[in-house]
Short mmCIF file of C-alpha atoms in Angstrom, two decimals:
data_model
loop_
_atom_site.label_atom_id
_atom_site.label_comp_id
_atom_site.label_asym_id
_atom_site.label_seq_id
_atom_site.Cartn_x
_atom_site.Cartn_y
_atom_site.Cartn_z
CA MET A 1 -1.78 -0.21 -14.37
CA ALA A 2 -0.57 -3.01 -12.12
CA VAL A 3 2.63 -4.75 -13.21
CA SER A 4 2.34 -8.48 -13.89
CA PHE A 5 5.17 -10.73 -12.80
CA ALA A 6 3.99 -13.57 -15.05
CA THR A 7 3.52 -15.97 -12.17
CA ALA A 8 2.28 -19.33 -13.42
CA PRO A 9 -1.23 -20.18 -12.17
CA PRO A 10 -1.47 -23.08 -9.72
CA ALA A 11 -2.11 -26.46 -11.25
CA ALA A 12 -5.69 -27.65 -11.02
CA SER A 13 -6.12 -30.21 -8.26
CA THR A 14 -7.56 -33.62 -8.98
CA PRO A 15 -10.48 -34.58 -6.73
CA SER A 16 -9.83 -37.64 -4.61
CA SER A 17 -12.03 -39.36 -2.09
CA SER A 18 -9.17 -40.98 -0.18
CA THR A 19 -6.30 -38.49 -0.22
CA THR A 20 -5.86 -34.76 0.14
CA GLU A 21 -3.24 -32.97 -1.88
CA PRO A 22 -0.69 -31.18 0.32
CA PRO A 23 -0.56 -27.40 -0.05
CA PRO A 24 2.18 -26.07 -2.33
CA LYS A 25 5.45 -25.25 -0.61
CA THR A 26 6.03 -21.64 0.28
CA THR A 27 9.16 -20.37 -1.43
CA VAL A 28 11.28 -17.25 -1.12
CA PRO A 29 10.22 -15.95 -4.57
CA ALA A 30 6.54 -16.60 -3.78
CA ILE A 31 6.80 -14.61 -0.54
CA ILE A 32 8.45 -11.64 -2.24
CA LEU A 33 6.20 -11.57 -5.32
CA SER A 34 3.01 -11.74 -3.26
CA HIS A 35 4.14 -8.80 -1.13
CA VAL A 36 5.30 -6.74 -4.12
CA ASP A 37 2.03 -7.37 -5.95
CA ALA A 38 -0.04 -6.40 -2.90
CA PHE A 39 2.14 -3.34 -2.26
CA GLN A 40 1.81 -1.94 -5.77
CA ARG A 41 -1.98 -2.31 -5.58
CA ASN A 42 -2.46 -0.98 -2.05
CA HIS A 43 0.02 1.91 -2.02
CA ALA A 44 0.06 3.16 -5.62
CA ALA A 45 -1.79 6.36 -4.69
CA ASP A 46 0.33 7.13 -1.61
CA ALA A 47 2.52 10.22 -1.41
CA PRO A 48 6.27 9.50 -1.86
CA ASN A 49 7.14 9.92 1.82
CA SER A 50 4.25 7.74 2.90
CA LYS A 51 5.13 5.17 0.25
CA ALA A 52 8.73 5.01 1.51
CA SER A 53 7.58 4.43 5.09
CA SER A 54 5.16 1.74 3.98
CA ALA A 55 7.94 0.09 1.97
CA HIS A 56 10.09 -0.12 5.12
CA ARG A 57 7.29 -1.97 6.90
CA ALA A 58 6.60 -4.25 3.95
CA ALA A 59 10.30 -5.10 3.61
CA ALA A 60 10.42 -5.97 7.31
CA ALA A 61 7.41 -8.26 6.87
CA ILE A 62 9.09 -9.99 3.93
CA ARG A 63 12.30 -10.50 5.92
CA ASP A 64 10.31 -11.98 8.80
CA GLU A 65 8.48 -14.43 6.53
CA ILE A 66 11.71 -15.49 4.83
CA SER A 67 13.37 -15.99 8.23
CA GLN A 68 10.46 -18.15 9.35
CA LEU A 69 10.70 -20.19 6.14
CA ALA A 70 14.46 -20.66 6.61
CA LEU A 71 14.01 -21.71 10.24
CA ALA A 72 11.22 -24.16 9.42
CA SER A 73 13.24 -25.65 6.56
CA SER A 74 16.27 -26.00 8.79
CA LEU A 75 14.31 -27.76 11.54
CA GLU A 76 12.74 -30.15 9.03
CA GLY A 77 16.03 -30.82 7.26
CA LEU A 78 14.71 -29.43 3.99
CA SER A 79 16.43 -27.31 1.41
CA VAL A 80 15.11 -23.79 0.86
CA HIS A 81 16.21 -24.26 -2.74
CA ASP A 82 14.43 -27.51 -3.58
CA GLU A 83 10.77 -26.97 -4.49
CA ASN A 84 10.12 -30.71 -4.21
CA ASN A 85 10.84 -30.64 -0.46
CA ASP A 86 13.62 -33.21 -0.87
CA HIS A 87 15.85 -33.60 2.16
CA ARG A 88 19.32 -32.17 1.67
CA ASP A 89 22.28 -31.71 3.96
CA ASP A 90 22.69 -27.99 3.43
CA THR A 91 24.89 -26.14 5.88
CA GLU A 92 23.67 -22.90 7.43
CA GLU A 93 26.08 -21.00 5.18
CA GLU A 94 24.74 -22.74 2.08
CA ARG A 95 21.16 -21.96 3.13
CA ALA A 96 22.04 -18.30 3.62
CA GLU A 97 23.68 -18.11 0.18
CA MET A 98 20.70 -19.83 -1.46
CA ILE A 99 18.31 -17.36 0.14
CA GLN A 100 20.48 -14.40 -0.93
CA THR A 101 20.48 -15.69 -4.50
CA GLN A 102 16.72 -16.21 -4.54
CA ILE A 103 16.03 -12.76 -3.09
CA ALA A 104 18.36 -11.10 -5.60
CA ASN A 105 16.93 -12.98 -8.58
CA THR A 106 13.34 -12.25 -7.55
CA LEU A 107 14.02 -8.53 -7.12
CA LEU A 108 15.67 -8.47 -10.55
CA ARG A 109 12.57 -10.17 -11.94
CA CYS A 110 10.43 -7.42 -10.42
CA MET A 111 12.67 -4.76 -11.97
CA ASP A 112 12.63 -6.39 -15.39
CA SER A 113 8.85 -6.76 -15.35
CA ALA A 114 8.50 -3.12 -14.35
CA MET A 115 10.78 -1.95 -17.15
CA LEU A 116 8.93 -4.09 -19.66
CA THR A 117 5.66 -2.50 -18.54
CA ILE A 118 7.17 0.96 -19.02
CA PHE A 119 8.46 0.06 -22.47
CA ASN A 120 5.12 -1.33 -23.62
CA SER A 121 3.02 1.59 -22.31
CA ALA A 122 2.23 4.69 -24.28
CA SER A 123 1.47 6.92 -21.30
CA LYS A 124 3.40 7.36 -18.06
CA THR A 125 0.18 8.02 -16.17
CA SER A 126 -0.87 4.41 -16.75
CA TRP A 127 2.07 2.97 -14.80
CA ALA A 128 3.80 5.71 -12.78
CA ASP A 129 2.22 4.97 -9.40
CA SER A 130 2.59 1.18 -9.64
CA ILE A 131 6.21 1.36 -10.81
CA SER A 132 7.09 3.81 -8.06
CA SER A 133 5.57 1.45 -5.48
CA ILE A 134 7.51 -1.53 -6.82
CA PHE A 135 10.81 0.35 -6.89
CA HIS A 136 10.32 1.66 -3.35
CA LEU A 137 9.84 -1.88 -2.05
CA VAL A 138 12.64 -3.35 -4.19
CA ALA A 139 15.10 -0.72 -2.94
CA SER A 140 13.98 -1.06 0.66
CA LEU A 141 14.31 -4.85 0.69
CA ALA A 142 17.55 -4.98 -1.32
CA CYS A 143 19.33 -2.49 0.89
CA SER A 144 18.06 -3.65 4.27
CA CYS A 145 18.70 -7.41 4.41
CA LYS A 146 20.59 -7.74 7.68
CA ASN A 147 22.18 -11.06 6.76
CA ASP A 148 23.52 -9.65 3.48
CA GLU A 149 26.72 -8.34 5.05
CA GLU A 150 28.58 -8.30 1.73
CA GLY A 151 25.84 -6.33 -0.02
CA VAL A 152 25.28 -9.07 -2.62
CA ILE A 153 21.55 -8.38 -2.99
CA CYS A 154 21.90 -4.62 -3.04
CA LYS A 155 24.75 -4.73 -5.53
CA ALA A 156 22.74 -6.99 -7.86
CA VAL A 157 19.85 -4.48 -7.87
CA ILE A 158 22.17 -1.50 -8.32
CA ASP A 159 24.08 -3.21 -11.13
CA ARG A 160 20.84 -3.97 -12.99
CA ALA A 161 19.62 -0.39 -12.49
CA ILE A 162 22.91 0.90 -13.90
CA GLN A 163 22.47 -1.35 -16.94
CA TYR A 164 19.04 0.16 -17.55
CA SER A 165 20.41 3.67 -17.07
CA LEU A 166 22.58 3.18 -20.17
CA VAL A 167 19.81 2.35 -22.67
CA GLU A 168 18.64 4.78 -25.32
CA LYS A 169 15.02 5.19 -24.19
CA ASP A 170 14.76 8.28 -22.00
CA VAL A 171 11.95 7.10 -19.74
CA ILE A 172 13.78 3.84 -18.91
CA ARG A 173 16.93 5.79 -18.03
CA ALA A 174 14.96 8.19 -15.89
CA GLU A 175 13.20 5.45 -13.91
CA SER A 176 16.43 3.52 -13.39
CA CYS A 177 18.02 6.67 -11.97
CA GLU A 178 15.04 7.07 -9.64
CA LEU A 179 15.61 3.54 -8.39
CA LEU A 180 19.32 4.19 -7.92
CA GLY A 181 18.46 7.24 -5.84
CA MET A 182 16.15 5.17 -3.66
CA CYS A 183 18.88 2.57 -3.11
CA ILE A 184 21.45 5.18 -2.12
CA GLY A 185 18.92 6.76 0.23
CA HIS A 186 18.29 3.44 1.98
CA LEU A 187 22.01 2.70 2.24
CA ALA A 188 22.73 6.08 3.78
CA GLU A 189 19.74 5.80 6.09
CA GLY A 190 20.84 2.35 7.26
CA SER A 191 24.41 3.53 7.86
CA LYS A 192 25.84 1.06 5.35
CA ALA A 193 28.85 2.10 3.33
CA ALA A 194 27.13 3.01 0.09
CA VAL A 195 30.40 3.67 -1.71
CA SER A 196 31.78 0.23 -0.85
CA ILE A 197 28.57 -1.44 -2.05
CA LEU A 198 28.76 0.38 -5.37
CA LYS A 199 32.44 -0.51 -5.80
CA GLY A 200 31.79 -4.16 -5.00
CA LYS A 201 33.87 -3.89 -1.81
CA LYS A 202 37.16 -3.97 -3.66
CA SER A 203 38.95 -2.35 -0.76
CA GLY A 204 39.88 -5.60 0.95
CA GLY A 205 39.17 -9.32 1.19
CA LYS A 206 37.29 -11.57 -1.13
CA VAL A 207 33.61 -10.92 -1.52
CA LYS A 208 31.11 -13.76 -1.58
CA LYS A 209 28.98 -13.44 -4.63
CA ALA A 210 25.61 -15.07 -5.00
CA VAL A 211 24.86 -16.61 -8.36
CA VAL A 212 22.42 -14.12 -9.82
CA SER A 213 20.53 -15.07 -12.92
CA SER A 214 20.54 -13.16 -16.17
CA PRO A 215 17.34 -11.29 -17.07
CA PRO A 216 14.39 -13.49 -18.07
CA SER A 217 13.42 -13.65 -21.71
CA ASP A 218 10.84 -10.87 -21.47
CA SER A 219 13.33 -8.36 -20.10
CA LYS A 220 15.87 -9.37 -22.73
CA LYS A 221 13.31 -8.25 -25.29
CA VAL A 222 13.20 -4.90 -23.49
CA LYS A 223 16.95 -4.46 -23.71
CA GLU A 224 17.10 -5.59 -27.32
CA SER A 225 14.37 -3.14 -28.24
CA LEU A 226 15.71 -0.07 -26.43
#
């Protein structure tokens, strides 16, 4: 069973003999969701080790596409945050923070959709491979963003996984612990200080914190029901 991320269908275009509608703007969430959706469909049957390696490559491809989007937006004087392509005078630091926030929120959306799928399914066999694929890619991307020096994205994913690990439903707790294990594995593999990420880097200095959204309404139903 493939997990749906409830992406709204594109609006129907109106035929016109004189003008051509411009293509919709590529956004950070759109890039991530398209890759996650393709990954869960193409790698669901892979062995765990193979799936982890494929997730590394997919995460690298996502980072490249987001970097290209950020560069193009910067050159055109556009905001990566504004879907209407309005010109804004964002600084490079503001752009980086916006992108961090969008990546974190989109990964949380993937997690919430996955947990909702688990909650609504009677049999683990119907979702196990797809959920495993999603979590591999979420962990790989969250814990490998080179520009996320403060670990904002990774901490957001880990914090949400910890929240799910405290619910009453056994299968949700088990899957959240699997995701936590994947995150720790990526942190150790990438030579990041996993302990400092988990502690929110309290050891020194102020930590920049991206504004991460609360769970969407569907995942709130999951938490209220568990």
